PDB file of C-alpha atoms in Angstrom:
ATOM      1  CA  MET A 677      61.521  67.650 145.244  1.00 97.00           C
ATOM      2  CA  LEU A 678      64.736  66.582 146.940  1.00 98.00           C
ATOM      3  CA  VAL A 679      67.216  69.151 148.224  1.00 99.00           C
ATOM      4  CA  VAL A 680      70.748  67.878 148.804  1.00 99.00           C
ATOM      5  CA  MET A 681      72.842  70.064 151.076  1.00 98.00           C
ATOM      6  CA  ARG A 682      76.595  70.490 150.727  1.00 98.00           C
ATOM      7  CA  ARG A 683      78.809  68.667 153.213  1.00 96.00           C
ATOM      8  CA  THR A 684      80.082  72.080 154.306  1.00 96.00           C
ATOM      9  CA  ALA A 685      76.601  73.570 154.790  1.00 97.00           C
ATOM     10  CA  THR A 686      76.218  75.298 158.125  1.00 97.00           C
ATOM     11  CA  GLU A 687      73.264  74.871 160.456  1.00 97.00           C
ATOM     12  CA  ASN A 688      72.272  78.453 159.612  1.00 98.00           C
ATOM     13  CA  GLU A 689      72.250  77.677 155.866  1.00 98.00           C
ATOM     14  CA  LEU A 690      70.114  74.597 156.482  1.00 98.00           C
ATOM     15  CA  GLU A 691      67.677  76.688 158.532  1.00 98.00           C
ATOM     16  CA  GLN A 692      67.471  79.252 155.714  1.00 98.00           C
ATOM     17  CA  VAL A 693      66.512  76.538 153.227  1.00 99.00           C
ATOM     18  CA  LYS A 694      63.905  75.096 155.594  1.00 98.00           C
ATOM     19  CA  GLN A 695      62.460  78.571 156.221  1.00 98.00           C
ATOM     20  CA  PHE A 696      62.242  79.205 152.471  1.00 98.00           C
ATOM     21  CA  LEU A 697      60.314  75.951 152.006  1.00 98.00           C
ATOM     22  CA  VAL A 698      57.896  76.820 154.809  1.00 97.00           C
ATOM     23  CA  GLU A 699      57.332  80.257 153.242  1.00 97.00           C
ATOM     24  CA  GLN A 700      56.390  78.437 150.016  1.00 97.00           C
ATOM     25  CA  ASP A 701      53.694  76.520 151.974  1.00 96.00           C
ATOM     26  CA  CYS A 702      55.659  73.276 151.778  1.00 97.00           C
ATOM     27  CA  ASP A 703      56.702  70.844 154.464  1.00 97.00           C
ATOM     28  CA  PHE A 704      59.807  68.680 154.445  1.00 97.00           C
ATOM     29  CA  HIS A 705      61.344  65.553 155.900  1.00 98.00           C
ATOM     30  CA  GLN A 706      64.961  65.907 156.930  1.00 98.00           C
ATOM     31  CA  SER A 707      67.378  63.015 156.638  1.00 98.00           C
ATOM     32  CA  THR A 708      70.802  63.608 158.138  1.00 96.00           C
ATOM     33  CA  GLY A 709      73.507  61.066 157.431  1.00 94.00           C
ATOM     34  CA  ALA A 710      77.173  60.905 158.350  1.00 91.00           C
ATOM     35  CA  ASP A 711      78.217  63.151 155.455  1.00 91.00           C
ATOM     36  CA  ARG A 712      75.144  64.750 154.007  1.00 94.00           C
ATOM     37  CA  THR A 713      71.711  66.178 154.808  1.00 98.00           C
ATOM     38  CA  ILE A 714      68.796  65.738 152.423  1.00 98.00           C
ATOM     39  CA  LEU A 715      65.408  67.444 152.569  1.00 99.00           C
ATOM     40  CA  GLY A 716      62.448  65.667 151.002  1.00 98.00           C
ATOM     41  CA  VAL A 717      59.971  68.425 150.166  1.00 98.00           C
ATOM     42  CA  VAL A 718      56.266  67.676 150.616  1.00 95.00           C
ATOM     43  CA  GLY A 719      53.553  69.774 149.020  1.00 93.00           C
ATOM     44  CA  ASP A 720      52.917  71.564 145.749  1.00 93.00           C
ATOM     45  CA  THR A 721      56.409  72.301 144.476  1.00 94.00           C
ATOM     46  CA  SER A 722      55.270  73.050 140.922  1.00 92.00           C
ATOM     47  CA  ARG A 723      55.424  76.793 141.546  1.00 92.00           C
ATOM     48  CA  ILE A 724      58.921  76.676 143.073  1.00 96.00           C
ATOM     49  CA  ARG A 725      61.711  77.122 140.554  1.00 96.00           C
ATOM     50  CA  ARG A 726      64.391  74.472 140.995  1.00 96.00           C
ATOM     51  CA  GLU A 727      67.032  77.097 140.196  1.00 97.00           C
ATOM     52  CA  THR A 728      65.808  79.348 143.009  1.00 97.00           C
ATOM     53  CA  VAL A 729      66.319  76.596 145.576  1.00 98.00           C
ATOM     54  CA  ALA A 730      69.658  75.565 144.033  1.00 98.00           C
ATOM     55  CA  GLU A 731      70.965  79.116 144.490  1.00 98.00           C
ATOM     56  CA  LEU A 732      70.313  79.150 148.241  1.00 98.00           C
ATOM     57  CA  PRO A 733      73.483  79.028 150.362  1.00 98.00           C
ATOM     58  CA  GLY A 734      74.567  75.508 151.281  1.00 98.00           C
ATOM     59  CA  VAL A 735      72.539  73.727 148.586  1.00 99.00           C
ATOM     60  CA  LEU A 736      74.462  71.283 146.399  1.00 98.00           C
ATOM     61  CA  GLU A 737      71.717  69.934 144.121  1.00 98.00           C
ATOM     62  CA  VAL A 738      67.943  69.968 143.691  1.00 98.00           C
ATOM     63  CA  PHE A 739      65.983  67.160 142.054  1.00 97.00           C
ATOM     64  CA  ARG A 740      62.370  67.202 140.954  1.00 95.00           C
ATOM     65  CA  ILE A 741      60.356  64.061 141.543  1.00 91.00           C
ATOM     66  CA  PRO A 742      58.499  63.091 138.351  1.00 86.00           C
ATOM     67  CA  THR A 743      54.719  63.089 138.566  1.00 80.00           C
ATOM     68  CA  GLU A 744      52.851  59.976 137.549  1.00 77.00           C
ATOM     69  CA  GLU A 745      50.638  60.275 134.519  1.00 69.00           C
TER      70      GLU A 745
END
């Protein structure tokens, strides 16, 4: 799962998203660029609803990574 934060997301909003992911027993890799921060979520994300993450403050978009068959 990839979580793309809004350009206007505050540090507090980013921390809320990271805390949510930790509470779901997931880890993440943060990539912060000049305009945008992206979180690459590591772990079993199958039980996390994409819509739930997308509704968190500061989140722009959430993408699921397809599983290989």
